[in-house]
Amino acid sequence: MEDSFKHKGLRKMLVECIENKGISNQKVLQAINQVPRHLFLDSSFLSYAYEDKPFPIGCKQTISQPFTVAFQTQLLDVQKGEKVLEIGTGSGYQACVLAEMGAKVFTVERQKKLYFRAKSLLPKLGYPQIKCFYSDGNKGLPTFGPFHKILVTCAATEIPENLIEQLRPNGILVIPVGNSEKQEMFQIIKNNDNSLTINKNGDFRFVPLLRNKADDN
Ligand code: SAH
């Protein structure tokens, strides 16, 4: 669990890289600077950890590209103390970035292996407060809602109704919506009168948001 000067130096360069690509929120950049991304990858892939690229994490899933993590976090406009639900724990990296923003993080994963891995890793990295759940994220987490913010880190074909329901008034849902080839990054604001304002923020490509828990592991 070493975070050496070399890692910290590489991380600083990564932060400069995503800043140059257009991330301007200093709190987001600071959060990326805090989280040791190399500890979420298999040690044999250490040299890739601080490149601005997605990377396989097993179970046919990927840890998102750092720019994408920063972009989604920026759109979520996280404020200290807010309850944030993440759908798609994956490696747990994005959840830690949200925790560094001061959010109370609840994160849901449908792959048992990834759920167990994140649940045991996050406390070791200093994030015991992140709550991990093994469930189908399409359902949200009704007993823990409503949430100030909800972040979906896999590609949806439509906006899940349950997630809109579990959003507080003035809450924000950030979700990539589209087909398997490409998705548009939606920032959905739930207004006080329950109407929705949808802002579209360019094309991305995510692994799919699937139905039900995985039964193959
Ligand atoms: N946020 C992750 C990247 C996630 S990749 C990170 O920081 O590493 C997308 C993840 O969404 C995968 O782990 C996939 O298993 C998960 N996923 C897909 N459909 C899901 C669903 N219905 N509920 C919960 N998780 C889901």
Coordinates of C-alpha atoms and ligand atoms in Angstrom, one line a residue:
M1 CA 0.0 0.0 0.0
E2 CA 2.9 2.3 -0.7
D3 CA 2.3 5.8 -2.1
S4 CA 5.9 7.0 -2.8
F5 CA 7.2 10.3 -4.0
K6 CA 7.4 8.9 -7.5
H7 CA 3.7 8.0 -7.4
K8 CA 2.8 11.5 -6.1
G9 CA 4.9 13.1 -8.8
L10 CA 3.2 11.1 -11.5
R11 CA -0.1 12.0 -10.0
K12 CA 0.7 15.7 -10.2
M13 CA 1.5 15.3 -13.9
L14 CA -1.8 13.5 -14.4
V15 CA -3.7 16.4 -12.7
E16 CA -1.9 18.9 -15.0
C17 CA -2.9 16.7 -18.0
I18 CA -6.6 16.7 -17.1
E19 CA -6.5 20.4 -16.2
N20 CA -5.1 21.1 -19.7
K21 CA -8.0 19.0 -21.2
G22 CA -10.5 21.3 -19.6
I23 CA -11.2 20.4 -16.0
S24 CA -11.3 23.7 -14.1
N25 CA -12.9 22.9 -10.7
Q26 CA -9.9 23.1 -8.3
K27 CA -11.6 20.9 -5.7
V28 CA -12.0 18.1 -8.3
L29 CA -8.3 18.5 -9.3
Q30 CA -7.3 18.4 -5.7
A31 CA -9.4 15.2 -5.1
I32 CA -7.7 13.5 -8.1
N33 CA -4.3 14.6 -6.6
Q34 CA -5.2 12.9 -3.3
V35 CA -6.3 9.4 -4.5
P36 CA -3.5 6.9 -5.2
R37 CA -4.9 5.4 -8.4
H38 CA -2.0 2.9 -8.7
L39 CA -3.4 1.0 -5.7
F40 CA -6.6 0.2 -7.6
L41 CA -4.8 -1.6 -10.4
D42 CA -3.0 -4.9 -10.3
S43 CA 0.7 -4.2 -9.3
S44 CA 1.9 -5.5 -12.7
F45 CA 0.2 -2.6 -14.4
L46 CA 1.7 0.1 -12.2
S47 CA 3.2 2.0 -15.0
Y48 CA -0.2 2.6 -16.6
A49 CA -1.8 3.9 -13.4
Y50 CA -1.1 7.6 -14.1
E51 CA -1.8 7.7 -17.8
D52 CA -5.1 9.3 -18.7
K53 CA -6.6 6.0 -19.9
P54 CA -9.2 3.5 -18.8
F55 CA -7.9 0.1 -17.7
P56 CA -9.3 -3.4 -17.2
I57 CA -10.0 -4.4 -13.6
G58 CA -11.4 -7.9 -14.2
C59 CA -15.0 -9.2 -14.8
K60 CA -14.8 -7.5 -18.2
Q61 CA -15.0 -4.1 -16.5
T62 CA -12.7 -1.1 -16.5
I63 CA -11.6 1.7 -14.2
S64 CA -12.7 4.9 -16.0
Q65 CA -10.2 7.2 -17.6
P66 CA -9.2 9.9 -15.0
F67 CA -10.4 12.7 -17.3
T68 CA -13.9 11.0 -17.3
V69 CA -13.9 10.6 -13.5
A70 CA -13.0 14.3 -13.1
F71 CA -15.5 15.4 -15.8
Q72 CA -18.4 13.5 -14.1
T73 CA -17.4 14.7 -10.7
Q74 CA -17.3 18.3 -11.9
L75 CA -20.8 18.0 -13.4
L76 CA -22.1 16.5 -10.1
D77 CA -21.1 19.8 -8.4
V78 CA -20.5 17.9 -5.1
Q79 CA -20.6 20.0 -1.9
K80 CA -19.2 18.9 1.5
G81 CA -21.6 16.7 3.5
E82 CA -23.9 15.8 0.6
K83 CA -25.2 12.3 0.3
V84 CA -24.0 10.9 -3.1
L85 CA -25.0 7.6 -4.6
E86 CA -22.7 6.0 -7.2
I87 CA -23.9 3.2 -9.5
G88 CA -21.0 1.0 -10.6
T89 CA -18.4 0.7 -7.9
G90 CA -15.9 -1.1 -10.1
S91 CA -12.5 -0.6 -8.6
G92 CA -13.8 1.9 -6.0
Y93 CA -11.6 4.7 -7.4
Q94 CA -14.4 7.1 -8.3
A95 CA -16.0 6.5 -4.9
C96 CA -12.8 7.7 -3.2
V97 CA -12.6 10.8 -5.4
L98 CA -16.2 11.6 -4.3
A99 CA -15.2 11.0 -0.6
E100 CA -12.2 13.4 -1.1
M101 CA -14.8 16.0 -2.2
G102 CA -16.4 15.6 1.2
A103 CA -19.4 13.6 0.1
K104 CA -21.0 10.8 2.1
V105 CA -20.7 8.1 -0.4
F106 CA -22.9 5.1 -1.1
T107 CA -21.8 2.9 -3.9
V108 CA -23.5 0.0 -5.6
E109 CA -21.9 -2.9 -7.7
R110 CA -23.6 -5.9 -9.3
Q111 CA -20.5 -8.0 -9.7
K112 CA -19.9 -9.9 -6.5
K113 CA -16.1 -10.1 -7.0
L114 CA -15.7 -6.4 -7.6
Y115 CA -18.0 -5.6 -4.7
F116 CA -15.9 -7.7 -2.2
R117 CA -12.6 -6.3 -3.6
A118 CA -13.7 -2.7 -3.1
K119 CA -15.3 -3.4 0.3
S120 CA -12.0 -4.7 1.6
L121 CA -9.7 -2.3 -0.2
L122 CA -11.4 1.1 0.6
P123 CA -10.9 0.9 4.4
K124 CA -7.2 0.0 3.9
L125 CA -6.8 3.1 1.8
G126 CA -8.3 5.3 4.5
Y127 CA -11.9 5.5 3.3
P128 CA -13.8 3.3 5.9
Q129 CA -16.7 5.8 5.6
I130 CA -17.7 4.7 2.0
K131 CA -20.6 2.4 2.1
C132 CA -20.5 -0.5 -0.4
F133 CA -23.5 -2.4 -1.6
Y134 CA -23.9 -5.6 -3.7
S135 CA -27.1 -4.9 -5.7
D136 CA -28.7 -3.9 -9.0
G137 CA -28.1 -0.2 -9.3
N138 CA -31.2 0.2 -11.5
K139 CA -33.1 0.0 -8.2
G140 CA -31.0 2.7 -6.5
L141 CA -30.9 2.4 -2.7
P142 CA -34.4 3.4 -1.6
T143 CA -33.7 2.8 2.1
F144 CA -30.8 5.2 2.2
G145 CA -32.2 7.9 -0.1
P146 CA -33.1 10.6 -1.0
F147 CA -29.7 11.7 -2.3
H148 CA -28.3 15.1 -3.1
K149 CA -26.4 13.7 -6.1
I150 CA -26.4 10.4 -8.1
L151 CA -23.6 9.4 -10.4
V152 CA -23.9 6.5 -12.9
T153 CA -20.5 5.2 -14.1
C154 CA -21.9 2.8 -16.7
A155 CA -23.9 3.3 -19.9
A156 CA -27.7 3.5 -19.6
T157 CA -30.1 3.1 -22.6
E158 CA -32.6 5.3 -20.7
I159 CA -32.9 7.3 -17.5
P160 CA -33.8 4.9 -14.7
E161 CA -37.0 6.2 -13.1
N162 CA -36.0 4.9 -9.6
L163 CA -32.9 7.1 -9.6
I164 CA -34.9 10.2 -10.4
E165 CA -37.3 9.3 -7.6
Q166 CA -34.4 9.0 -5.1
L167 CA -33.0 12.4 -6.0
R168 CA -33.8 15.3 -3.7
P169 CA -35.3 18.5 -5.0
N170 CA -32.5 20.5 -6.7
G171 CA -30.5 17.3 -6.8
I172 CA -28.3 16.3 -9.8
L173 CA -28.0 13.0 -11.6
V174 CA -25.0 12.5 -13.9
I175 CA -25.5 9.6 -16.3
P176 CA -24.1 8.5 -19.7
V177 CA -27.2 7.7 -21.9
G178 CA -27.1 6.1 -25.3
N179 CA -26.4 2.9 -27.2
S180 CA -23.5 0.4 -26.7
E181 CA -21.3 2.4 -29.1
K182 CA -21.6 5.8 -27.6
Q183 CA -23.4 7.8 -25.0
E184 CA -24.1 11.4 -24.2
M185 CA -23.2 12.7 -20.8
F186 CA -26.5 13.9 -19.3
Q187 CA -26.5 16.2 -16.3
I188 CA -30.1 16.1 -15.1
I189 CA -31.3 18.6 -12.5
K190 CA -34.5 17.7 -10.6
N191 CA -36.2 21.1 -10.1
N192 CA -38.2 22.0 -7.0
D193 CA -41.5 21.3 -8.9
N194 CA -40.1 17.8 -9.8
S195 CA -39.6 18.9 -13.5
L196 CA -36.3 17.9 -15.0
T197 CA -33.7 20.1 -16.7
I198 CA -31.4 18.0 -18.9
N199 CA -28.0 19.4 -20.0
K200 CA -26.0 17.4 -22.5
N201 CA -22.2 17.4 -22.3
G202 CA -20.6 15.5 -25.2
D203 CA -20.0 11.9 -26.1
F204 CA -18.4 9.2 -24.1
R205 CA -18.1 5.4 -24.1
F206 CA -18.8 3.3 -21.0
V207 CA -19.4 -0.4 -20.2
P208 CA -23.1 -1.1 -20.1
L209 CA -25.4 -0.6 -17.1
L210 CA -26.8 -4.2 -16.9
R211 CA -30.0 -5.5 -15.3
N212 CA -30.0 -7.6 -12.0
K213 CA -27.0 -8.9 -10.1
A214 CA -24.4 -10.9 -12.0
D215 CA -24.9 -14.7 -11.3
D216 CA -21.7 -15.8 -13.1
N217 CA -19.3 -15.3 -10.2
Ligands
SAH1 N1 -16.7 3.7 -11.1 C1 -15.8 2.7 -11.4 C2 -15.8 2.3 -12.9 C3 -16.9 1.5 -13.1 S1 -17.1 0.6 -14.6 C4 -14.4 2.9 -11.0 O1 -14.1 4.0 -10.4 O2 -13.5 2.0 -11.1 C5 -18.8 0.3 -14.5 C6 -19.2 -0.7 -13.3 O3 -20.6 -0.7 -13.3 C7 -18.7 -2.1 -13.5 O4 -18.0 -2.5 -12.4 C8 -20.0 -2.9 -13.7 O5 -20.0 -4.2 -13.1 C9 -21.0 -2.0 -12.9 N2 -22.4 -2.2 -13.2 C10 -23.0 -2.4 -14.4 N3 -24.3 -2.5 -14.3 C11 -24.6 -2.3 -13.0 C12 -25.8 -2.4 -12.2 N4 -27.0 -2.6 -12.8 N5 -25.7 -2.1 -10.9 C13 -24.5 -1.9 -10.3 N6 -23.4 -1.9 -11.0 C14 -23.4 -2.1 -12.3

